Amino acid sequence: MKRYERWGNFLKIFSTLLMIVSMTVFFSSCSLYQRYAYTQSQDRIWEELKGSVDDQVAAKDADGARDDVDRIKSQIIMSDIERGASDHIIKLFSSHVVSEIGEKELRSAIENMKNVFQGELVSYKTWPAGSSGHRGGKGVTAQGYKVAVYTDMDIYEMYLYYITEDSSSDDWQKTRANIGLHRIVILPVSVSYDKDGPEGSKYEDYLDKDGVFYIEADPPARSVTYEGKGYTGYSIVYLQEEFYEAADPGSCERLMEILDSVGFKGDITAVSYTDTDDASVRDYNMILTDEDGKDFYICKPQRENNQCVQGLKIADEQMKVLYE
């Protein structure tokens, strides 16, 4: 009899363990299926978003030779901005942000971004602008990007902030909802560096916010003129965007005054940088192209211990010194 009782107890224990294992496998399978379904869904959404890119907008991407996700995301955003639409940008935002702000309100803010950009889109380029992460344990990994947007009337900086990973909670659905775009900030260069250029962009005012934020410039830079000068405010913001003299507007204005006096025609149409072993060019680290297509070589001022050790120097295409 005792042997039957022991056998019965064994069967009960075995059945209980079998049930526990079965339930564990069941829930694990459900979790794995949810993750698989989520991945499949994200892949479908990404294919849809890539398909939304406007060909003309993509052609104006100055980083067109690069084929990466971050560049394509900028193309998706710029395409929707050009259309005055929100259908694709809102899908880049994390579902947590959409829920917190409200889909209607977020869509309205996205669609109004088109009004910030004055003039016709000429080009844009994207590069990383800061990241954060964690080592071990739980936490959030984020990546920021800056998109310089050039129209024929002004130049803008668009900042994008994405959460790319989140392990801060044991709730997989909660952390998954946090992944995606969290912030878009658009600032005309003239506003971003209006008086405290060396101190950095006004983007820092938005670092603790989620959503869409922008400031409009009135008038646009191309409409800002200087009496007796051939250039406009567009050249000033062009130099600021290239961070000439730490984007200080006064320094940029002084350079344009000097350039105008030595034959520079109209506004800056391109900025490039020297990369050569030619000794005659080596000291010049910046090239500005005017509206006649002529290049002017710039040797920027250099300072050590708050003292100027090399003054501004300007040369023409034949390396004839025009100013020093």
GROMACS .gro file of C-alpha atoms in nm:
model
  324
    1MET     CA    1   0.000   0.000   0.000
    2LYS     CA    2   0.279   0.241   0.090
    3ARG     CA    3   0.443   0.164  -0.241
    4TYR     CA    4   0.122   0.271  -0.424
    5GLU     CA    5   0.103   0.587  -0.211
    6ARG     CA    6   0.464   0.675  -0.297
    7TRP     CA    7   0.394   0.610  -0.663
    8GLY     CA    8   0.082   0.828  -0.645
    9ASN     CA    9   0.277   1.111  -0.481
   10PHE     CA   10   0.543   1.080  -0.747
   11LEU     CA   11   0.283   1.108  -1.021
   12LYS     CA   12   0.134   1.419  -0.857
   13ILE     CA   13   0.474   1.585  -0.832
   14PHE     CA   14   0.562   1.485  -1.187
   15SER     CA   15   0.230   1.617  -1.317
   16THR     CA   16   0.279   1.947  -1.135
   17LEU     CA   17   0.631   1.989  -1.272
   18LEU     CA   18   0.509   1.895  -1.619
   19MET     CA   19   0.235   2.158  -1.595
   20ILE     CA   20   0.482   2.424  -1.480
   21VAL     CA   21   0.722   2.342  -1.764
   22SER     CA   22   0.436   2.342  -2.016
   23MET     CA   23   0.312   2.680  -1.896
   24THR     CA   24   0.666   2.822  -1.906
   25VAL     CA   25   0.715   2.694  -2.260
   26PHE     CA   26   0.371   2.829  -2.357
   27PHE     CA   27   0.435   3.179  -2.226
   28SER     CA   28   0.788   3.179  -2.365
   29SER     CA   29   0.648   3.079  -2.701
   30CYS     CA   30   0.390   3.358  -2.679
   31SER     CA   31   0.662   3.608  -2.593
   32LEU     CA   32   0.883   3.488  -2.877
   33TYR     CA   33   0.589   3.503  -3.115
   34GLN     CA   34   0.507   3.857  -3.004
   35ARG     CA   35   0.865   3.964  -3.066
   36TYR     CA   36   0.868   3.791  -3.404
   37ALA     CA   37   0.537   3.952  -3.501
   38TYR     CA   38   0.668   4.292  -3.388
   39THR     CA   39   0.984   4.252  -3.595
   40GLN     CA   40   0.783   4.152  -3.901
   41SER     CA   41   0.552   4.449  -3.850
   42GLN     CA   42   0.846   4.690  -3.819
   43ASP     CA   43   1.000   4.550  -4.138
   44ARG     CA   44   0.674   4.611  -4.327
   45ILE     CA   45   0.649   4.966  -4.192
   46TRP     CA   46   1.010   5.039  -4.288
   47GLU     CA   47   0.952   4.921  -4.645
   48GLU     CA   48   0.647   5.147  -4.662
   49LEU     CA   49   0.845   5.443  -4.528
   50LYS     CA   50   1.130   5.391  -4.775
   51GLY     CA   51   0.874   5.380  -5.054
   52SER     CA   52   0.737   5.719  -4.946
   53VAL     CA   53   1.060   5.904  -5.033
   54ASP     CA   54   1.006   6.156  -5.312
   55ASP     CA   55   1.260   6.110  -5.593
   56GLN     CA   56   1.318   6.485  -5.634
   57VAL     CA   57   1.374   6.527  -5.261
   58ALA     CA   58   1.613   6.230  -5.254
   59ALA     CA   59   1.811   6.387  -5.541
   60LYS     CA   60   1.877   6.694  -5.323
   61ASP     CA   61   2.036   6.486  -5.047
   62ALA     CA   62   2.400   6.601  -5.043
   63ASP     CA   63   2.492   6.269  -4.879
   64GLY     CA   64   2.336   6.071  -5.162
   65ALA     CA   65   2.643   5.851  -5.201
   66ARG     CA   66   2.579   5.708  -4.854
   67ASP     CA   67   2.324   5.431  -4.830
   68ASP     CA   68   2.229   5.398  -4.466
   69VAL     CA   69   1.919   5.402  -4.250
   70ASP     CA   70   1.986   5.744  -4.096
   71ARG     CA   71   2.015   5.913  -4.436
   72ILE     CA   72   1.694   5.747  -4.555
   73LYS     CA   73   1.511   5.863  -4.242
   74SER     CA   74   1.612   6.221  -4.327
   75GLN     CA   75   1.479   6.167  -4.681
   76ILE     CA   76   1.150   6.039  -4.539
   77ILE     CA   77   1.120   6.345  -4.314
   78MET     CA   78   1.216   6.593  -4.586
   79SER     CA   79   0.970   6.430  -4.829
   80ASP     CA   80   0.680   6.470  -4.588
   81ILE     CA   81   0.783   6.829  -4.510
   82GLU     CA   82   0.784   6.916  -4.880
   83ARG     CA   83   0.436   6.762  -4.912
   84GLY     CA   84   0.309   6.931  -4.596
   85ALA     CA   85   0.214   6.581  -4.478
   86SER     CA   86   0.252   6.383  -4.155
   87ASP     CA   87   0.163   6.023  -4.247
   88HIS     CA   88   0.520   5.894  -4.260
   89ILE     CA   89   0.699   6.116  -4.009
   90ILE     CA   90   0.450   6.017  -3.739
   91LYS     CA   91   0.538   5.651  -3.797
   92LEU     CA   92   0.901   5.731  -3.713
   93PHE     CA   93   0.794   5.868  -3.373
   94SER     CA   94   0.782   5.629  -3.080
   95SER     CA   95   0.431   5.516  -2.991
   96HIS     CA   96   0.494   5.646  -2.637
   97VAL     CA   97   0.551   6.002  -2.765
   98VAL     CA   98   0.245   5.982  -2.993
   99SER     CA   99   0.035   5.869  -2.697
  100GLU     CA  100   0.171   6.135  -2.462
  101ILE     CA  101   0.127   6.428  -2.702
  102GLY     CA  102  -0.181   6.303  -2.883
  103GLU     CA  103  -0.185   6.195  -3.246
  104LYS     CA  104  -0.397   6.490  -3.366
  105GLU     CA  105  -0.174   6.748  -3.197
  106LEU     CA  106   0.146   6.580  -3.318
  107ARG     CA  107   0.020   6.557  -3.676
  108SER     CA  108  -0.070   6.926  -3.673
  109ALA     CA  109   0.278   7.023  -3.550
  110ILE     CA  110   0.444   6.803  -3.813
  111GLU     CA  111   0.237   6.949  -4.098
  112ASN     CA  112   0.314   7.305  -3.983
  113MET     CA  113   0.689   7.241  -4.020
  114LYS     CA  114   0.656   7.320  -4.392
  115ASN     CA  115   0.581   7.684  -4.302
  116VAL     CA  116   0.918   7.723  -4.129
  117PHE     CA  117   1.121   7.667  -4.448
  118GLN     CA  118   1.110   7.973  -4.672
  119GLY     CA  119   1.207   7.940  -5.036
  120GLU     CA  120   1.272   7.636  -5.254
  121LEU     CA  121   1.468   7.339  -5.121
  122VAL     CA  122   1.821   7.332  -5.267
  123SER     CA  123   1.995   7.059  -5.066
  124TYR     CA  124   2.034   6.899  -4.723
  125LYS     CA  125   2.287   6.682  -4.543
  126THR     CA  126   2.279   6.469  -4.229
  127TRP     CA  127   2.541   6.379  -3.971
  128PRO     CA  128   2.546   6.240  -3.613
  129ALA     CA  129   2.508   6.500  -3.340
  130GLY     CA  130   2.565   6.328  -3.008
  131SER     CA  131   2.467   5.998  -2.854
  132SER     CA  132   2.417   5.844  -2.511
  133GLY     CA  133   2.407   5.493  -2.374
  134HIS     CA  134   2.481   5.273  -2.076
  135ARG     CA  135   2.724   5.001  -1.981
  136GLY     CA  136   2.562   4.697  -1.829
  137GLY     CA  137   2.242   4.692  -1.631
  138LYS     CA  138   1.929   4.867  -1.745
  139GLY     CA  139   1.907   5.190  -1.940
  140VAL     CA  140   1.834   5.377  -2.262
  141THR     CA  141   2.049   5.425  -2.571
  142ALA     CA  142   1.986   5.738  -2.779
  143GLN     CA  143   2.126   5.892  -3.097
  144GLY     CA  144   2.095   6.248  -3.222
  145TYR     CA  145   2.133   6.383  -3.575
  146LYS     CA  146   2.166   6.727  -3.727
  147VAL     CA  147   2.028   6.798  -4.073
  148ALA     CA  148   2.149   7.117  -4.242
  149VAL     CA  149   1.875   7.231  -4.481
  150TYR     CA  150   1.958   7.481  -4.757
  151THR     CA  151   1.682   7.664  -4.943
  152ASP     CA  152   1.733   7.946  -5.192
  153MET     CA  153   1.624   8.192  -4.921
  154ASP     CA  154   1.774   8.066  -4.595
  155ILE     CA  155   1.965   7.792  -4.415
  156TYR     CA  156   1.819   7.585  -4.130
  157GLU     CA  157   1.933   7.332  -3.873
  158MET     CA  158   1.697   7.042  -3.802
  159TYR     CA  159   1.779   6.826  -3.499
  160LEU     CA  160   1.645   6.471  -3.464
  161TYR     CA  161   1.658   6.266  -3.145
  162TYR     CA  162   1.593   5.889  -3.150
  163ILE     CA  163   1.573   5.630  -2.874
  164THR     CA  164   1.729   5.322  -3.034
  165GLU     CA  165   1.731   5.079  -2.739
  166ASP     CA  166   1.554   5.062  -2.405
  167SER     CA  167   1.616   4.805  -2.133
  168SER     CA  168   1.510   5.028  -1.845
  169SER     CA  169   1.207   4.813  -1.760
  170ASP     CA  170   1.119   4.444  -1.742
  171ASP     CA  171   0.800   4.529  -1.932
  172TRP     CA  172   0.892   4.451  -2.293
  173GLN     CA  173   0.587   4.629  -2.437
  174LYS     CA  174   0.666   4.944  -2.238
  175THR     CA  175   1.029   4.959  -2.348
  176ARG     CA  176   0.936   4.875  -2.707
  177ALA     CA  177   0.689   5.166  -2.711
  178ASN     CA  178   0.971   5.404  -2.620
  179ILE     CA  179   1.185   5.318  -2.923
  180GLY     CA  180   1.170   5.563  -3.212
  181LEU     CA  181   1.187   5.934  -3.286
  182HIS     CA  182   1.129   6.156  -2.983
  183ARG     CA  183   1.210   6.509  -3.093
  184ILE     CA  184   1.235   6.733  -3.400
  185VAL     CA  185   1.368   7.088  -3.358
  186ILE     CA  186   1.403   7.329  -3.652
  187LEU     CA  187   1.600   7.652  -3.610
  188PRO     CA  188   1.702   7.904  -3.878
  189VAL     CA  189   2.078   7.948  -3.848
  190SER     CA  190   2.032   8.322  -3.789
  191VAL     CA  191   1.815   8.244  -3.487
  192SER     CA  192   2.021   7.954  -3.358
  193TYR     CA  193   2.340   8.162  -3.345
  194ASP     CA  194   2.189   8.511  -3.332
  195LYS     CA  195   2.414   8.669  -3.071
  196ASP     CA  196   2.593   8.401  -2.870
  197GLY     CA  197   2.745   8.205  -3.157
  198PRO     CA  198   3.050   8.078  -2.970
  199GLU     CA  199   2.824   7.948  -2.691
  200GLY     CA  200   2.652   7.699  -2.920
  201SER     CA  201   2.313   7.640  -3.073
  202LYS     CA  202   1.982   7.722  -2.907
  203TYR     CA  203   1.895   7.355  -2.957
  204GLU     CA  204   2.012   7.303  -2.601
  205ASP     CA  205   1.690   7.475  -2.485
  206TYR     CA  206   1.493   7.172  -2.611
  207LEU     CA  207   1.700   6.884  -2.472
  208ASP     CA  208   1.441   6.786  -2.210
  209LYS     CA  209   1.138   6.797  -2.445
  210ASP     CA  210   0.959   6.548  -2.670
  211GLY     CA  211   0.765   6.650  -2.980
  212VAL     CA  212   0.805   6.900  -3.264
  213PHE     CA  213   0.947   7.249  -3.207
  214TYR     CA  214   1.046   7.528  -3.445
  215ILE     CA  215   1.117   7.898  -3.474
  216GLU     CA  216   1.052   8.099  -3.789
  217ALA     CA  217   1.294   8.361  -3.925
  218ASP     CA  218   1.144   8.691  -4.037
  219PRO     CA  219   1.278   8.805  -4.273
  220PRO     CA  220   1.468   8.513  -4.433
  221ALA     CA  221   1.845   8.558  -4.458
  222ARG     CA  222   1.844   8.631  -4.834
  223SER     CA  223   1.622   8.935  -4.767
  224VAL     CA  224   1.874   9.087  -4.524
  225THR     CA  225   2.082   9.336  -4.722
  226TYR     CA  226   2.378   9.559  -4.639
  227GLU     CA  227   2.401   9.907  -4.787
  228GLY     CA  228   2.655   9.926  -5.068
  229LYS     CA  229   2.741   9.554  -5.043
  230GLY     CA  230   2.689   9.282  -5.301
  231TYR     CA  231   2.614   9.006  -5.052
  232THR     CA  232   2.315   8.941  -4.824
  233GLY     CA  233   2.251   8.777  -4.490
  234TYR     CA  234   2.256   8.442  -4.672
  235SER     CA  235   2.637   8.454  -4.681
  236ILE     CA  236   2.648   8.529  -4.310
  237VAL     CA  237   2.436   8.226  -4.216
  238TYR     CA  238   2.633   8.014  -4.466
  239LEU     CA  239   2.952   8.094  -4.274
  240GLN     CA  240   2.776   8.035  -3.943
  241GLU     CA  241   2.654   7.694  -4.058
  242GLU     CA  242   3.013   7.609  -4.152
  243PHE     CA  243   3.104   7.731  -3.802
  244TYR     CA  244   3.347   7.997  -3.920
  245GLU     CA  245   3.489   8.162  -3.607
  246ALA     CA  246   3.256   7.948  -3.392
  247ALA     CA  247   2.950   8.083  -3.577
  248ASP     CA  248   3.000   8.430  -3.430
  249PRO     CA  249   2.785   8.661  -3.648
  250GLY     CA  250   3.015   8.960  -3.604
  251SER     CA  251   3.319   8.767  -3.730
  252CYS     CA  252   3.121   8.634  -4.028
  253GLU     CA  253   3.007   8.984  -4.119
  254ARG     CA  254   3.364   9.118  -4.103
  255LEU     CA  255   3.490   8.843  -4.335
  256MET     CA  256   3.218   8.923  -4.591
  257GLU     CA  257   3.300   9.295  -4.576
  258ILE     CA  258   3.664   9.220  -4.655
  259LEU     CA  259   3.575   8.972  -4.931
  260ASP     CA  260   3.342   9.226  -5.091
  261SER     CA  261   3.626   9.481  -5.093
  262VAL     CA  262   3.866   9.245  -5.277
  263GLY     CA  263   3.632   9.141  -5.557
  264PHE     CA  264   3.399   8.872  -5.418
  265LYS     CA  265   3.075   8.891  -5.622
  266GLY     CA  266   2.735   8.839  -5.462
  267ASP     CA  267   2.664   8.566  -5.209
  268ILE     CA  268   2.858   8.251  -5.123
  269THR     CA  269   2.745   7.965  -5.346
  270ALA     CA  270   2.969   7.690  -5.205
  271VAL     CA  271   3.209   7.619  -4.919
  272SER     CA  272   3.485   7.360  -4.944
  273TYR     CA  273   3.807   7.277  -4.763
  274THR     CA  274   4.163   7.227  -4.882
  275ASP     CA  275   4.320   6.884  -4.866
  276THR     CA  276   4.647   6.896  -5.054
  277ASP     CA  277   5.023   6.870  -5.011
  278ASP     CA  278   5.073   7.180  -5.225
  279ALA     CA  279   5.281   7.412  -5.008
  280SER     CA  280   5.126   7.724  -5.163
  281VAL     CA  281   4.778   7.613  -5.052
  282ARG     CA  282   4.865   7.442  -4.727
  283ASP     CA  283   4.800   7.746  -4.505
  284TYR     CA  284   4.454   7.802  -4.654
  285ASN     CA  285   4.192   7.582  -4.491
  286MET     CA  286   3.869   7.714  -4.641
  287ILE     CA  287   3.752   7.790  -4.998
  288LEU     CA  288   3.452   8.017  -5.069
  289THR     CA  289   3.295   8.032  -5.415
  290ASP     CA  290   3.118   8.349  -5.530
  291GLU     CA  291   2.830   8.392  -5.775
  292ASP     CA  292   3.072   8.425  -6.069
  293GLY     CA  293   3.214   8.082  -5.983
  294LYS     CA  294   3.547   8.217  -5.860
  295ASP     CA  295   3.719   8.061  -5.559
  296PHE     CA  296   3.865   8.262  -5.273
  297TYR     CA  297   4.107   8.086  -5.039
  298ILE     CA  298   4.072   8.170  -4.670
  299CYS     CA  299   4.339   8.129  -4.403
  300LYS     CA  300   4.136   8.163  -4.086
  301PRO     CA  301   4.272   8.357  -3.789
  302GLN     CA  302   4.451   8.140  -3.535
  303ARG     CA  303   4.482   8.208  -3.164
  304GLU     CA  304   4.694   8.063  -2.889
  305ASN     CA  305   4.653   8.158  -2.523
  306ASN     CA  306   4.398   8.425  -2.624
  307GLN     CA  307   4.650   8.589  -2.857
  308CYS     CA  308   4.635   8.608  -3.237
  309VAL     CA  309   4.931   8.419  -3.385
  310GLN     CA  310   4.803   8.418  -3.743
  311GLY     CA  311   4.580   8.688  -3.890
  312LEU     CA  312   4.316   8.646  -4.158
  313LYS     CA  313   4.459   8.594  -4.506
  314ILE     CA  314   4.271   8.576  -4.838
  315ALA     CA  315   4.406   8.466  -5.177
  316ASP     CA  316   4.256   8.423  -5.523
  317GLU     CA  317   4.262   8.116  -5.750
  318GLN     CA  318   4.618   8.195  -5.860
  319MET     CA  319   4.717   8.211  -5.492
  320LYS     CA  320   4.777   8.584  -5.518
  321VAL     CA  321   4.730   8.730  -5.172
  322LEU     CA  322   4.440   8.975  -5.174
  323TYR     CA  323   4.431   9.052  -4.801
  324GLU     CA  324   4.641   8.990  -4.494
   0.00000   0.00000   0.00000
